[in-house]
Short mmCIF file of C-alpha atoms in Angstrom, two decimals:
data_model
loop_
_atom_site.label_atom_id
_atom_site.label_comp_id
_atom_site.label_asym_id
_atom_site.label_seq_id
_atom_site.Cartn_x
_atom_site.Cartn_y
_atom_site.Cartn_z
CA MET A 6 23.98 2.61 15.79
CA LYS A 7 20.28 2.10 16.63
CA LEU A 8 20.07 5.64 17.98
CA ILE A 9 20.96 7.02 14.55
CA PHE A 10 18.14 5.02 12.93
CA MET A 11 15.70 6.19 15.57
CA GLU A 12 16.54 9.77 14.71
CA LEU A 13 15.94 9.03 11.01
CA LYS A 14 12.40 7.90 11.77
CA VAL A 15 11.56 11.33 13.11
CA LEU A 16 12.92 13.04 10.01
CA ILE A 17 10.76 11.17 7.51
CA LYS A 18 7.37 12.80 7.23
CA LYS A 19 4.39 10.52 7.82
CA GLU A 20 2.90 11.60 4.48
CA THR A 21 6.07 10.49 2.70
CA GLN A 22 6.04 7.15 4.50
CA ILE A 23 2.40 6.57 3.59
CA GLU A 24 2.86 7.48 -0.07
CA VAL A 25 5.85 5.14 -0.35
CA LEU A 26 3.95 2.30 1.35
CA LEU A 27 0.85 2.70 -0.79
CA HIS A 28 2.27 3.64 -4.18
CA GLY A 29 6.05 3.54 -4.09
CA ASP A 30 9.02 1.25 -3.60
CA PRO A 31 9.48 0.57 0.14
CA PHE A 32 12.52 -1.61 -0.50
CA GLY A 33 14.41 1.00 -2.52
CA PHE A 34 13.33 3.80 -0.20
CA SER A 35 14.44 1.87 2.90
CA CYS A 36 17.79 0.93 1.39
CA GLU A 37 18.42 4.57 0.49
CA VAL A 38 17.43 5.89 3.92
CA LEU A 39 19.48 3.27 5.78
CA GLY A 40 22.39 3.35 3.35
CA VAL A 41 22.26 -0.41 2.70
CA GLU A 42 22.12 -2.57 -0.45
CA ASP A 43 19.41 -4.89 0.86
CA MET A 44 17.21 -5.35 3.91
CA ARG A 45 18.56 -8.71 5.16
CA TYR A 46 20.05 -7.22 8.31
CA ASN A 47 17.57 -4.39 8.80
CA SER A 48 13.89 -4.03 9.50
CA TYR A 49 11.37 -1.92 7.65
CA SER A 50 10.23 -0.69 11.07
CA GLU A 51 13.51 1.24 11.21
CA VAL A 52 12.16 3.43 8.40
CA PHE A 53 8.36 3.22 8.56
CA THR A 54 6.72 4.29 11.79
CA VAL A 55 3.14 4.83 10.63
CA SER A 56 0.33 2.57 11.77
CA PHE A 57 -2.39 1.01 9.65
CA GLU A 58 -4.86 3.43 11.24
CA GLU A 59 -2.75 6.44 10.19
CA ILE A 60 -2.54 5.13 6.65
CA TYR A 61 -6.27 4.51 6.53
CA GLU A 62 -6.99 8.00 7.91
CA TYR A 63 -4.71 9.46 5.25
CA THR A 64 -6.75 7.73 2.53
CA SER A 65 -9.93 9.04 4.16
CA ALA A 66 -8.65 12.60 3.77
CA HIS A 67 -6.80 12.26 0.44
CA GLY A 68 -8.63 9.41 -1.26
CA LEU A 69 -7.13 6.39 -2.98
CA LEU A 70 -5.50 6.49 -6.36
CA GLN A 71 -7.64 4.24 -8.51
CA SER A 72 -6.19 1.75 -10.94
CA ASP A 73 -5.48 3.05 -14.45
CA SER A 74 -8.78 1.97 -15.97
CA PHE A 75 -12.23 1.68 -14.51
CA THR A 76 -13.45 -1.64 -15.91
CA LYS A 77 -12.41 -5.28 -15.88
CA ASP A 78 -10.65 -4.69 -19.21
CA PHE A 79 -7.40 -3.78 -17.45
CA SER A 80 -4.52 -4.85 -19.64
CA SER A 81 -1.94 -5.06 -16.87
CA GLU A 82 -1.66 -7.83 -14.34
CA GLY A 83 -1.84 -7.42 -10.60
CA PHE A 84 -4.28 -6.01 -8.08
CA HIS A 85 -6.89 -3.66 -9.49
CA TYR A 86 -9.50 -1.56 -7.74
CA TYR A 87 -11.94 1.09 -8.82
CA LYS A 88 -15.04 2.83 -7.57
CA GLU A 89 -18.18 2.74 -9.69
CA ASP A 90 -21.69 3.82 -8.71
CA GLY A 91 -20.54 4.36 -5.12
CA LYS A 92 -19.15 0.81 -4.75
CA TRP A 93 -15.54 -0.32 -4.58
CA HIS A 94 -14.68 -3.20 -6.89
CA THR A 95 -11.45 -5.18 -6.63
CA PHE A 96 -9.85 -8.12 -8.39
CA PHE A 97 -6.53 -9.67 -9.26
CA LYS A 98 -5.46 -10.36 -12.81
CA GLU A 99 -2.74 -12.83 -13.65
CA ARG A 100 -1.91 -14.46 -16.99
CA GLY A 101 -5.10 -13.07 -18.42
CA TYR A 102 -7.32 -14.57 -15.71
CA ILE A 103 -9.36 -12.53 -13.28
CA PHE A 104 -9.84 -13.94 -9.80
CA ASP A 105 -10.76 -13.00 -6.23
CA GLU A 106 -13.32 -10.42 -7.35
CA LYS A 107 -14.91 -8.45 -4.54
CA SER A 108 -17.45 -5.63 -4.37
CA PHE A 109 -18.03 -3.45 -1.34
CA ASN A 110 -21.25 -1.54 -0.76
CA GLU A 111 -19.69 0.50 2.04
CA ASP A 112 -16.86 2.90 1.26
CA GLU A 113 -15.12 2.16 4.56
CA SER A 114 -14.96 -1.62 4.17
CA GLY A 115 -13.79 -1.29 0.56
CA ARG A 116 -11.03 1.17 1.40
CA LYS A 117 -9.87 -0.90 4.38
CA TYR A 118 -9.62 -4.00 2.19
CA ILE A 119 -7.75 -2.09 -0.53
CA VAL A 120 -5.31 -0.44 1.88
CA ARG A 121 -4.66 -3.72 3.70
CA THR A 122 -4.08 -5.53 0.38
CA LEU A 123 -1.73 -2.84 -0.94
CA LEU A 124 0.29 -2.93 2.27
CA LYS A 125 0.56 -6.73 2.23
CA MET A 126 1.71 -6.63 -1.38
CA ARG A 127 4.60 -4.31 -0.50
CA GLY A 128 6.30 -7.19 1.31
CA THR A 129 7.49 -5.21 4.31
CA GLY A 130 5.85 -7.50 6.85
CA LEU A 131 4.74 -4.45 8.82
CA PHE A 132 0.98 -4.97 8.61
#
């Protein structure tokens, strides 16, 4: 049975894996690929084979999708990030409160923080 899953890993393009991990639904995608209802008896590593470095390199080449708005006036809750005047700015918004604000003078450190945060929020436990 494991051999079949190993073959599936090869079939899923790295770009697809990265897009799902950064902006999609890893749970739904994994369940569909593995043909299961939930991930209790499976591992996300059966579906996602990309490394953090590959994901980061992808964002270096393709950029990061910024949050919907470019100011702190975001109406939606969650993790927000935007680039303004060459600096990355990030924060979380929950129940109308903004917390954990960060600003990064260097593009690289800002993108690494954003990518790492997005990957942690996906709940796959891969990174």
